[in-house]
JSON list of C-alpha atoms in Angstrom, two decimals:
[
{"chain": "A", "resi": 1, "resn": "ASP", "atom": "CA", "xyz": [0.00, 0.00, 0.00]},
{"chain": "A", "resi": 2, "resn": "THR", "atom": "CA", "xyz": [3.06, 2.25, -0.09]},
{"chain": "A", "resi": 3, "resn": "ALA", "atom": "CA", "xyz": [2.14, 5.40, -2.01]},
{"chain": "A", "resi": 4, "resn": "VAL", "atom": "CA", "xyz": [5.64, 6.45, -3.12]},
{"chain": "A", "resi": 5, "resn": "SER", "atom": "CA", "xyz": [8.40, 3.88, -2.90]},
{"chain": "A", "resi": 6, "resn": "GLN", "atom": "CA", "xyz": [12.10, 4.15, -3.57]},
{"chain": "A", "resi": 7, "resn": "THR", "atom": "CA", "xyz": [14.84, 1.59, -3.95]},
{"chain": "A", "resi": 8, "resn": "PRO", "atom": "CA", "xyz": [17.35, 1.14, -2.57]},
{"chain": "A", "resi": 9, "resn": "LYS", "atom": "CA", "xyz": [16.91, 2.69, 0.87]},
{"chain": "A", "resi": 10, "resn": "TYR", "atom": "CA", "xyz": [20.67, 2.83, 1.41]},
{"chain": "A", "resi": 11, "resn": "LEU", "atom": "CA", "xyz": [23.41, 2.99, -1.21]},
{"chain": "A", "resi": 12, "resn": "VAL", "atom": "CA", "xyz": [27.12, 2.99, -0.43]},
{"chain": "A", "resi": 13, "resn": "THR", "atom": "CA", "xyz": [29.48, 3.19, -3.37]},
{"chain": "A", "resi": 14, "resn": "GLN", "atom": "CA", "xyz": [32.92, 4.29, -4.48]},
{"chain": "A", "resi": 15, "resn": "MET", "atom": "CA", "xyz": [33.72, 7.56, -6.15]},
{"chain": "A", "resi": 16, "resn": "GLY", "atom": "CA", "xyz": [33.56, 7.33, -9.94]},
{"chain": "A", "resi": 17, "resn": "ASN", "atom": "CA", "xyz": [30.89, 4.62, -10.03]},
{"chain": "A", "resi": 18, "resn": "ASP", "atom": "CA", "xyz": [27.53, 4.91, -11.82]},
{"chain": "A", "resi": 19, "resn": "LYS", "atom": "CA", "xyz": [24.38, 4.17, -9.84]},
{"chain": "A", "resi": 20, "resn": "SER", "atom": "CA", "xyz": [20.61, 4.36, -10.21]},
{"chain": "A", "resi": 21, "resn": "ILE", "atom": "CA", "xyz": [17.80, 5.02, -7.75]},
{"chain": "A", "resi": 22, "resn": "LYS", "atom": "CA", "xyz": [14.30, 3.89, -8.64]},
{"chain": "A", "resi": 23, "resn": "CYS", "atom": "CA", "xyz": [11.01, 5.49, -7.70]},
{"chain": "A", "resi": 24, "resn": "GLU", "atom": "CA", "xyz": [7.45, 4.33, -8.17]},
{"chain": "A", "resi": 25, "resn": "GLN", "atom": "CA", "xyz": [4.13, 5.83, -7.16]},
{"chain": "A", "resi": 26, "resn": "ASN", "atom": "CA", "xyz": [0.78, 4.07, -7.13]},
{"chain": "A", "resi": 27, "resn": "LEU", "atom": "CA", "xyz": [-1.33, 7.17, -6.56]},
{"chain": "A", "resi": 28, "resn": "GLY", "atom": "CA", "xyz": [-2.12, 7.80, -10.20]},
{"chain": "A", "resi": 29, "resn": "HIS", "atom": "CA", "xyz": [-0.40, 11.18, -10.01]},
{"chain": "A", "resi": 30, "resn": "ASP", "atom": "CA", "xyz": [0.74, 13.03, -13.11]},
{"chain": "A", "resi": 31, "resn": "THR", "atom": "CA", "xyz": [3.80, 14.70, -11.65]},
{"chain": "A", "resi": 32, "resn": "MET", "atom": "CA", "xyz": [6.91, 13.25, -10.02]},
{"chain": "A", "resi": 33, "resn": "TYR", "atom": "CA", "xyz": [9.94, 14.93, -8.50]},
{"chain": "A", "resi": 34, "resn": "TRP", "atom": "CA", "xyz": [13.45, 14.27, -7.29]},
{"chain": "A", "resi": 35, "resn": "TYR", "atom": "CA", "xyz": [14.83, 16.20, -4.33]},
{"chain": "A", "resi": 36, "resn": "LYS", "atom": "CA", "xyz": [18.23, 16.22, -2.71]},
{"chain": "A", "resi": 37, "resn": "GLN", "atom": "CA", "xyz": [18.61, 16.77, 1.04]},
{"chain": "A", "resi": 38, "resn": "ASP", "atom": "CA", "xyz": [22.11, 17.60, 2.14]},
{"chain": "A", "resi": 39, "resn": "SER", "atom": "CA", "xyz": [23.78, 17.08, 5.51]},
{"chain": "A", "resi": 40, "resn": "LYS", "atom": "CA", "xyz": [22.33, 20.35, 6.78]},
{"chain": "A", "resi": 41, "resn": "LYS", "atom": "CA", "xyz": [18.85, 18.99, 6.05]},
{"chain": "A", "resi": 42, "resn": "PHE", "atom": "CA", "xyz": [18.27, 21.53, 3.31]},
{"chain": "A", "resi": 43, "resn": "LEU", "atom": "CA", "xyz": [15.86, 20.16, 0.69]},
{"chain": "A", "resi": 44, "resn": "LYS", "atom": "CA", "xyz": [16.35, 21.21, -2.90]},
{"chain": "A", "resi": 45, "resn": "ILE", "atom": "CA", "xyz": [14.35, 20.22, -5.95]},
{"chain": "A", "resi": 46, "resn": "MET", "atom": "CA", "xyz": [16.35, 18.66, -8.76]},
{"chain": "A", "resi": 47, "resn": "PHE", "atom": "CA", "xyz": [13.87, 17.55, -11.41]},
{"chain": "A", "resi": 48, "resn": "SER", "atom": "CA", "xyz": [10.17, 17.36, -12.05]},
{"chain": "A", "resi": 49, "resn": "TYR", "atom": "CA", "xyz": [8.36, 15.31, -14.65]},
{"chain": "A", "resi": 50, "resn": "ASN", "atom": "CA", "xyz": [4.73, 15.76, -15.70]},
{"chain": "A", "resi": 51, "resn": "ASN", "atom": "CA", "xyz": [3.25, 12.94, -17.75]},
{"chain": "A", "resi": 52, "resn": "LYS", "atom": "CA", "xyz": [6.73, 11.68, -18.59]},
{"chain": "A", "resi": 53, "resn": "GLU", "atom": "CA", "xyz": [7.92, 15.11, -19.73]},
{"chain": "A", "resi": 54, "resn": "LEU", "atom": "CA", "xyz": [10.59, 17.13, -17.99]},
{"chain": "A", "resi": 55, "resn": "ILE", "atom": "CA", "xyz": [9.21, 20.41, -16.65]},
{"chain": "A", "resi": 56, "resn": "ILE", "atom": "CA", "xyz": [11.71, 21.42, -13.99]},
{"chain": "A", "resi": 57, "resn": "ASN", "atom": "CA", "xyz": [15.41, 20.97, -14.38]},
{"chain": "A", "resi": 58, "resn": "GLU", "atom": "CA", "xyz": [17.24, 22.88, -11.71]},
{"chain": "A", "resi": 59, "resn": "THR", "atom": "CA", "xyz": [20.94, 23.54, -11.95]},
{"chain": "A", "resi": 60, "resn": "VAL", "atom": "CA", "xyz": [22.34, 20.12, -11.27]},
{"chain": "A", "resi": 61, "resn": "PRO", "atom": "CA", "xyz": [25.40, 18.53, -12.89]},
{"chain": "A", "resi": 62, "resn": "ASN", "atom": "CA", "xyz": [24.58, 16.67, -16.09]},
{"chain": "A", "resi": 63, "resn": "ARG", "atom": "CA", "xyz": [25.96, 13.56, -14.39]},
{"chain": "A", "resi": 64, "resn": "PHE", "atom": "CA", "xyz": [22.43, 13.33, -13.01]},
{"chain": "A", "resi": 65, "resn": "SER", "atom": "CA", "xyz": [19.93, 12.06, -15.55]},
{"chain": "A", "resi": 66, "resn": "PRO", "atom": "CA", "xyz": [16.29, 11.36, -14.71]},
{"chain": "A", "resi": 67, "resn": "LYS", "atom": "CA", "xyz": [14.32, 8.86, -16.74]},
{"chain": "A", "resi": 68, "resn": "SER", "atom": "CA", "xyz": [10.57, 8.41, -16.72]},
{"chain": "A", "resi": 69, "resn": "PRO", "atom": "CA", "xyz": [9.56, 5.21, -18.53]},
{"chain": "A", "resi": 70, "resn": "ASP", "atom": "CA", "xyz": [5.92, 5.84, -17.62]},
{"chain": "A", "resi": 71, "resn": "LYS", "atom": "CA", "xyz": [3.81, 8.12, -15.45]},
{"chain": "A", "resi": 72, "resn": "ALA", "atom": "CA", "xyz": [4.25, 5.95, -12.38]},
{"chain": "A", "resi": 73, "resn": "HIS", "atom": "CA", "xyz": [8.03, 5.75, -12.46]},
{"chain": "A", "resi": 74, "resn": "LEU", "atom": "CA", "xyz": [10.83, 8.29, -12.26]},
{"chain": "A", "resi": 75, "resn": "ASN", "atom": "CA", "xyz": [14.32, 6.90, -11.93]},
{"chain": "A", "resi": 76, "resn": "LEU", "atom": "CA", "xyz": [17.50, 8.83, -11.23]},
{"chain": "A", "resi": 77, "resn": "HIS", "atom": "CA", "xyz": [20.78, 7.76, -12.77]},
{"chain": "A", "resi": 78, "resn": "ILE", "atom": "CA", "xyz": [24.02, 9.26, -11.52]},
{"chain": "A", "resi": 79, "resn": "ASN", "atom": "CA", "xyz": [27.27, 8.94, -13.46]},
{"chain": "A", "resi": 80, "resn": "SER", "atom": "CA", "xyz": [30.79, 9.32, -12.13]},
{"chain": "A", "resi": 81, "resn": "LEU", "atom": "CA", "xyz": [29.73, 9.73, -8.51]},
{"chain": "A", "resi": 82, "resn": "GLU", "atom": "CA", "xyz": [31.56, 12.33, -6.44]},
{"chain": "A", "resi": 83, "resn": "LEU", "atom": "CA", "xyz": [31.95, 12.77, -2.68]},
{"chain": "A", "resi": 84, "resn": "GLY", "atom": "CA", "xyz": [29.62, 15.77, -2.79]},
{"chain": "A", "resi": 85, "resn": "ASP", "atom": "CA", "xyz": [26.80, 13.61, -4.12]},
{"chain": "A", "resi": 86, "resn": "SER", "atom": "CA", "xyz": [26.45, 12.05, -0.68]},
{"chain": "A", "resi": 87, "resn": "ALA", "atom": "CA", "xyz": [22.99, 13.02, 0.52]},
{"chain": "A", "resi": 88, "resn": "VAL", "atom": "CA", "xyz": [19.49, 11.71, 0.96]},
{"chain": "A", "resi": 89, "resn": "TYR", "atom": "CA", "xyz": [17.50, 11.68, -2.26]},
{"chain": "A", "resi": 90, "resn": "PHE", "atom": "CA", "xyz": [13.73, 11.91, -2.04]},
{"chain": "A", "resi": 91, "resn": "CYS", "atom": "CA", "xyz": [11.24, 11.10, -4.72]},
{"chain": "A", "resi": 92, "resn": "ALA", "atom": "CA", "xyz": [7.80, 12.71, -4.55]},
{"chain": "A", "resi": 93, "resn": "SER", "atom": "CA", "xyz": [4.61, 12.87, -6.56]},
{"chain": "A", "resi": 94, "resn": "SER", "atom": "CA", "xyz": [1.62, 15.17, -6.82]},
{"chain": "A", "resi": 95, "resn": "GLN", "atom": "CA", "xyz": [-1.66, 15.26, -8.71]},
{"chain": "A", "resi": 96, "resn": "ASP", "atom": "CA", "xyz": [-0.51, 18.04, -11.01]},
{"chain": "A", "resi": 97, "resn": "SER", "atom": "CA", "xyz": [2.43, 20.34, -11.61]},
{"chain": "A", "resi": 98, "resn": "GLY", "atom": "CA", "xyz": [0.61, 23.57, -10.85]},
{"chain": "A", "resi": 99, "resn": "GLY", "atom": "CA", "xyz": [1.76, 23.59, -7.27]},
{"chain": "A", "resi": 100, "resn": "GLY", "atom": "CA", "xyz": [-1.64, 23.60, -5.65]},
{"chain": "A", "resi": 101, "resn": "ARG", "atom": "CA", "xyz": [-1.81, 19.93, -4.80]},
{"chain": "A", "resi": 102, "resn": "LYS", "atom": "CA", "xyz": [-0.21, 18.12, -1.91]},
{"chain": "A", "resi": 103, "resn": "SER", "atom": "CA", "xyz": [3.03, 16.30, -2.64]},
{"chain": "A", "resi": 104, "resn": "PHE", "atom": "CA", "xyz": [3.66, 12.83, -1.27]},
{"chain": "A", "resi": 105, "resn": "PHE", "atom": "CA", "xyz": [7.24, 11.93, -0.52]},
{"chain": "A", "resi": 106, "resn": "GLY", "atom": "CA", "xyz": [8.98, 8.59, -0.60]},
{"chain": "A", "resi": 107, "resn": "PRO", "atom": "CA", "xyz": [11.07, 7.34, 2.33]},
{"chain": "A", "resi": 108, "resn": "GLY", "atom": "CA", "xyz": [14.33, 8.56, 0.82]},
{"chain": "A", "resi": 109, "resn": "THR", "atom": "CA", "xyz": [17.52, 6.91, -0.42]},
{"chain": "A", "resi": 110, "resn": "ARG", "atom": "CA", "xyz": [20.62, 7.64, 1.62]},
{"chain": "A", "resi": 111, "resn": "LEU", "atom": "CA", "xyz": [23.57, 7.74, -0.77]},
{"chain": "A", "resi": 112, "resn": "THR", "atom": "CA", "xyz": [27.09, 7.61, 0.63]},
{"chain": "A", "resi": 113, "resn": "VAL", "atom": "CA", "xyz": [30.00, 8.06, -1.73]},
{"chain": "A", "resi": 114, "resn": "LEU", "atom": "CA", "xyz": [33.36, 6.88, -0.39]},
{"chain": "B", "resi": 1, "resn": "LYS", "atom": "CA", "xyz": [16.24, 36.83, -5.03]},
{"chain": "B", "resi": 2, "resn": "ASN", "atom": "CA", "xyz": [13.63, 34.25, -4.01]},
{"chain": "B", "resi": 3, "resn": "GLN", "atom": "CA", "xyz": [14.26, 33.18, -0.45]},
{"chain": "B", "resi": 4, "resn": "VAL", "atom": "CA", "xyz": [12.47, 31.46, 2.39]},
{"chain": "B", "resi": 5, "resn": "GLU", "atom": "CA", "xyz": [13.74, 31.97, 5.92]},
{"chain": "B", "resi": 6, "resn": "GLN", "atom": "CA", "xyz": [12.52, 30.12, 8.96]},
{"chain": "B", "resi": 7, "resn": "SER", "atom": "CA", "xyz": [12.91, 30.84, 12.63]},
{"chain": "B", "resi": 8, "resn": "PRO", "atom": "CA", "xyz": [13.85, 29.69, 15.11]},
{"chain": "B", "resi": 9, "resn": "GLN", "atom": "CA", "xyz": [16.41, 27.25, 13.77]},
{"chain": "B", "resi": 10, "resn": "SER", "atom": "CA", "xyz": [15.65, 24.91, 16.66]},
{"chain": "B", "resi": 11, "resn": "LEU", "atom": "CA", "xyz": [13.22, 24.85, 19.54]},
{"chain": "B", "resi": 12, "resn": "ILE", "atom": "CA", "xyz": [12.79, 22.77, 22.67]},
{"chain": "B", "resi": 13, "resn": "ILE", "atom": "CA", "xyz": [9.47, 22.75, 24.52]},
{"chain": "B", "resi": 14, "resn": "LEU", "atom": "CA", "xyz": [7.76, 20.67, 27.18]},
{"chain": "B", "resi": 15, "resn": "GLU", "atom": "CA", "xyz": [4.98, 18.29, 26.28]},
{"chain": "B", "resi": 16, "resn": "GLY", "atom": "CA", "xyz": [1.59, 19.94, 26.43]},
{"chain": "B", "resi": 17, "resn": "LYS", "atom": "CA", "xyz": [2.89, 23.42, 25.64]},
{"chain": "B", "resi": 18, "resn": "ASN", "atom": "CA", "xyz": [2.07, 25.43, 22.52]},
{"chain": "B", "resi": 19, "resn": "CYS", "atom": "CA", "xyz": [4.62, 26.83, 20.11]},
{"chain": "B", "resi": 20, "resn": "THR", "atom": "CA", "xyz": [4.77, 28.94, 16.97]},
{"chain": "B", "resi": 21, "resn": "LEU", "atom": "CA", "xyz": [7.21, 28.60, 14.09]},
{"chain": "B", "resi": 22, "resn": "GLN", "atom": "CA", "xyz": [7.85, 31.44, 11.67]},
{"chain": "B", "resi": 23, "resn": "CYS", "atom": "CA", "xyz": [8.43, 31.59, 7.93]},
{"chain": "B", "resi": 24, "resn": "ASN", "atom": "CA", "xyz": [9.30, 34.75, 6.00]},
{"chain": "B", "resi": 25, "resn": "TYR", "atom": "CA", "xyz": [9.61, 34.73, 2.25]},
{"chain": "B", "resi": 26, "resn": "THR", "atom": "CA", "xyz": [10.54, 36.98, -0.63]},
{"chain": "B", "resi": 27, "resn": "VAL", "atom": "CA", "xyz": [9.23, 34.71, -3.41]},
{"chain": "B", "resi": 28, "resn": "SER", "atom": "CA", "xyz": [7.45, 36.47, -6.22]},
{"chain": "B", "resi": 29, "resn": "PRO", "atom": "CA", "xyz": [5.10, 35.94, -7.92]},
{"chain": "B", "resi": 30, "resn": "PHE", "atom": "CA", "xyz": [3.57, 33.92, -5.13]},
{"chain": "B", "resi": 31, "resn": "SER", "atom": "CA", "xyz": [1.52, 30.80, -5.80]},
{"chain": "B", "resi": 32, "resn": "ASN", "atom": "CA", "xyz": [1.17, 28.93, -2.53]},
{"chain": "B", "resi": 33, "resn": "LEU", "atom": "CA", "xyz": [2.87, 28.18, 0.76]},
{"chain": "B", "resi": 34, "resn": "ARG", "atom": "CA", "xyz": [3.19, 24.76, 2.34]},
{"chain": "B", "resi": 35, "resn": "TRP", "atom": "CA", "xyz": [4.25, 23.46, 5.69]},
{"chain": "B", "resi": 36, "resn": "TYR", "atom": "CA", "xyz": [5.81, 20.01, 5.90]},
{"chain": "B", "resi": 37, "resn": "LYS", "atom": "CA", "xyz": [6.72, 17.85, 8.87]},
{"chain": "B", "resi": 38, "resn": "GLN", "atom": "CA", "xyz": [9.76, 15.65, 8.48]},
{"chain": "B", "resi": 39, "resn": "ASP", "atom": "CA", "xyz": [10.48, 12.97, 11.05]},
{"chain": "B", "resi": 40, "resn": "THR", "atom": "CA", "xyz": [14.10, 11.89, 11.38]},
{"chain": "B", "resi": 41, "resn": "GLY", "atom": "CA", "xyz": [15.02, 9.45, 8.63]},
{"chain": "B", "resi": 42, "resn": "ARG", "atom": "CA", "xyz": [11.75, 9.84, 6.75]},
{"chain": "B", "resi": 43, "resn": "GLY", "atom": "CA", "xyz": [10.35, 11.86, 3.89]},
{"chain": "B", "resi": 44, "resn": "PRO", "atom": "CA", "xyz": [8.46, 15.12, 4.48]},
{"chain": "B", "resi": 45, "resn": "VAL", "atom": "CA", "xyz": [4.71, 14.89, 5.05]},
{"chain": "B", "resi": 46, "resn": "SER", "atom": "CA", "xyz": [2.43, 17.72, 4.01]},
{"chain": "B", "resi": 47, "resn": "LEU", "atom": "CA", "xyz": [0.60, 19.53, 6.82]},
{"chain": "B", "resi": 48, "resn": "THR", "atom": "CA", "xyz": [-1.06, 22.47, 5.06]},
{"chain": "B", "resi": 49, "resn": "ILE", "atom": "CA", "xyz": [-1.17, 24.24, 1.70]},
{"chain": "B", "resi": 50, "resn": "MET", "atom": "CA", "xyz": [-2.33, 27.86, 1.51]},
{"chain": "B", "resi": 51, "resn": "THR", "atom": "CA", "xyz": [-2.95, 30.05, -1.50]},
{"chain": "B", "resi": 52, "resn": "PHE", "atom": "CA", "xyz": [-2.87, 33.82, -1.71]},
{"chain": "B", "resi": 53, "resn": "SER", "atom": "CA", "xyz": [-6.46, 34.25, -0.56]},
{"chain": "B", "resi": 54, "resn": "GLU", "atom": "CA", "xyz": [-6.24, 32.01, 2.50]},
{"chain": "B", "resi": 55, "resn": "ASN", "atom": "CA", "xyz": [-5.31, 33.49, 5.87]},
{"chain": "B", "resi": 56, "resn": "THR", "atom": "CA", "xyz": [-5.48, 30.41, 8.02]},
{"chain": "B", "resi": 57, "resn": "LYS", "atom": "CA", "xyz": [-5.71, 26.67, 7.66]},
{"chain": "B", "resi": 58, "resn": "SER", "atom": "CA", "xyz": [-5.85, 23.97, 10.30]},
{"chain": "B", "resi": 59, "resn": "ASN", "atom": "CA", "xyz": [-4.90, 20.34, 10.36]},
{"chain": "B", "resi": 60, "resn": "GLY", "atom": "CA", "xyz": [-5.68, 18.89, 13.76]},
{"chain": "B", "resi": 61, "resn": "ARG", "atom": "CA", "xyz": [-3.43, 20.56, 16.32]},
{"chain": "B", "resi": 62, "resn": "TYR", "atom": "CA", "xyz": [-1.53, 22.38, 13.57]},
{"chain": "B", "resi": 63, "resn": "THR", "atom": "CA", "xyz": [-2.75, 25.80, 12.45]},
{"chain": "B", "resi": 64, "resn": "ALA", "atom": "CA", "xyz": [-0.96, 27.73, 9.72]},
{"chain": "B", "resi": 65, "resn": "THR", "atom": "CA", "xyz": [-1.48, 31.42, 9.04]},
{"chain": "B", "resi": 66, "resn": "LEU", "atom": "CA", "xyz": [-0.51, 33.45, 6.02]},
{"chain": "B", "resi": 67, "resn": "ASP", "atom": "CA", "xyz": [-0.12, 37.19, 5.62]},
{"chain": "B", "resi": 68, "resn": "ALA", "atom": "CA", "xyz": [0.51, 37.72, 1.91]},
{"chain": "B", "resi": 69, "resn": "ASP", "atom": "CA", "xyz": [1.03, 41.45, 2.42]},
{"chain": "B", "resi": 70, "resn": "THR", "atom": "CA", "xyz": [3.94, 41.09, 4.80]},
{"chain": "B", "resi": 71, "resn": "LYS", "atom": "CA", "xyz": [4.98, 37.75, 3.23]},
{"chain": "B", "resi": 72, "resn": "GLN", "atom": "CA", "xyz": [4.94, 35.93, 6.52]},
{"chain": "B", "resi": 73, "resn": "SER", "atom": "CA", "xyz": [3.53, 32.63, 7.63]},
{"chain": "B", "resi": 74, "resn": "SER", "atom": "CA", "xyz": [3.41, 30.90, 10.97]},
{"chain": "B", "resi": 75, "resn": "LEU", "atom": "CA", "xyz": [2.73, 27.36, 12.08]},
{"chain": "B", "resi": 76, "resn": "HIS", "atom": "CA", "xyz": [1.13, 27.07, 15.51]},
{"chain": "B", "resi": 77, "resn": "ILE", "atom": "CA", "xyz": [1.21, 23.75, 17.32]},
{"chain": "B", "resi": 78, "resn": "THR", "atom": "CA", "xyz": [-1.26, 23.34, 20.15]},
{"chain": "B", "resi": 79, "resn": "ALA", "atom": "CA", "xyz": [-0.85, 21.02, 23.13]},
{"chain": "B", "resi": 80, "resn": "SER", "atom": "CA", "xyz": [2.39, 19.56, 21.81]},
{"chain": "B", "resi": 81, "resn": "GLN", "atom": "CA", "xyz": [3.05, 15.83, 21.97]},
{"chain": "B", "resi": 82, "resn": "LEU", "atom": "CA", "xyz": [6.28, 13.87, 21.94]},
{"chain": "B", "resi": 83, "resn": "SER", "atom": "CA", "xyz": [5.47, 12.77, 18.38]},
{"chain": "B", "resi": 84, "resn": "ASP", "atom": "CA", "xyz": [5.62, 16.40, 17.25]},
{"chain": "B", "resi": 85, "resn": "SER", "atom": "CA", "xyz": [9.41, 16.23, 17.56]},
{"chain": "B", "resi": 86, "resn": "ALA", "atom": "CA", "xyz": [10.53, 16.69, 13.97]},
{"chain": "B", "resi": 87, "resn": "SER", "atom": "CA", "xyz": [11.76, 19.25, 11.47]},
{"chain": "B", "resi": 88, "resn": "TYR", "atom": "CA", "xyz": [9.14, 21.62, 10.08]},
{"chain": "B", "resi": 89, "resn": "ILE", "atom": "CA", "xyz": [9.81, 22.93, 6.61]},
{"chain": "B", "resi": 90, "resn": "CYS", "atom": "CA", "xyz": [8.17, 25.92, 4.93]},
{"chain": "B", "resi": 91, "resn": "VAL", "atom": "CA", "xyz": [8.01, 25.78, 1.13]},
{"chain": "B", "resi": 92, "resn": "VAL", "atom": "CA", "xyz": [6.87, 28.59, -1.14]},
{"chain": "B", "resi": 93, "resn": "SER", "atom": "CA", "xyz": [6.08, 28.03, -4.78]},
{"chain": "B", "resi": 94, "resn": "SER", "atom": "CA", "xyz": [6.24, 30.67, -7.46]},
{"chain": "B", "resi": 95, "resn": "SER", "atom": "CA", "xyz": [3.41, 30.81, -9.95]},
{"chain": "B", "resi": 96, "resn": "GLY", "atom": "CA", "xyz": [4.13, 30.17, -13.59]},
{"chain": "B", "resi": 97, "resn": "THR", "atom": "CA", "xyz": [7.67, 28.96, -13.08]},
{"chain": "B", "resi": 98, "resn": "TYR", "atom": "CA", "xyz": [7.14, 25.70, -11.19]},
{"chain": "B", "resi": 99, "resn": "LYS", "atom": "CA", "xyz": [9.70, 26.95, -8.69]},
{"chain": "B", "resi": 100, "resn": "TYR", "atom": "CA", "xyz": [9.66, 25.51, -5.19]},
{"chain": "B", "resi": 101, "resn": "ILE", "atom": "CA", "xyz": [11.78, 27.35, -2.67]},
{"chain": "B", "resi": 102, "resn": "PHE", "atom": "CA", "xyz": [12.46, 25.52, 0.56]},
{"chain": "B", "resi": 103, "resn": "GLY", "atom": "CA", "xyz": [13.25, 27.00, 3.92]},
{"chain": "B", "resi": 104, "resn": "THR", "atom": "CA", "xyz": [15.99, 25.43, 6.00]},
{"chain": "B", "resi": 105, "resn": "GLY", "atom": "CA", "xyz": [13.51, 24.18, 8.55]},
{"chain": "B", "resi": 106, "resn": "THR", "atom": "CA", "xyz": [12.92, 24.46, 12.28]},
{"chain": "B", "resi": 107, "resn": "ARG", "atom": "CA", "xyz": [13.94, 21.49, 14.36]},
{"chain": "B", "resi": 108, "resn": "LEU", "atom": "CA", "xyz": [11.43, 21.00, 17.17]},
{"chain": "B", "resi": 109, "resn": "LYS", "atom": "CA", "xyz": [12.11, 18.81, 20.18]},
{"chain": "B", "resi": 110, "resn": "VAL", "atom": "CA", "xyz": [9.27, 18.06, 22.60]},
{"chain": "B", "resi": 111, "resn": "LEU", "atom": "CA", "xyz": [10.36, 16.81, 26.01]},
{"chain": "B", "resi": 112, "resn": "ALA", "atom": "CA", "xyz": [8.32, 14.79, 28.49]}
]
């Protein structure tokens, strides 16, 4: 019954590796997001997809590439991982992209780059 | 520059007491303001969403207020419980640009 799920929950990897985080929502929402929360607990939006189309692409390195195979999934692929990528990554979804609807967040993926 | 500032940074109160968290923003044009609660190790959970025309909105013991003129919002927690211990994040979205600007949060600790 999980509304927004992410895998894996924890990810520990070496610098330079490529890794993916998966996100799925079963709420029937049109819009999905990726957020990064750093060590100071500051949340920052990275990407937003509406009906599989990219609508927000904040200033993030192009090593980060989101992929939305369908409306219910938004995966995040990260190439050439760096120490500064260590953070908690949250996936979220909402009914629409207009901003007026509540967003539901996943449990987060804690990424540690060694 | 679009900014959202929250105060205090952290707060400790005794169980049963009330408290008020503040959020000041400079986001323009304004679309809506949200308050989220984030428990340690979990994703944020939405408490309230307010648009320009709404002055107050309640969700159980949580009451949010919005003054769009002064660009201030507050989150009042009544009769606090131990489970209220969490970070509370204010988020303001800008209309037409899909921008979400997050505050740095207030970390609340409720003691027995």
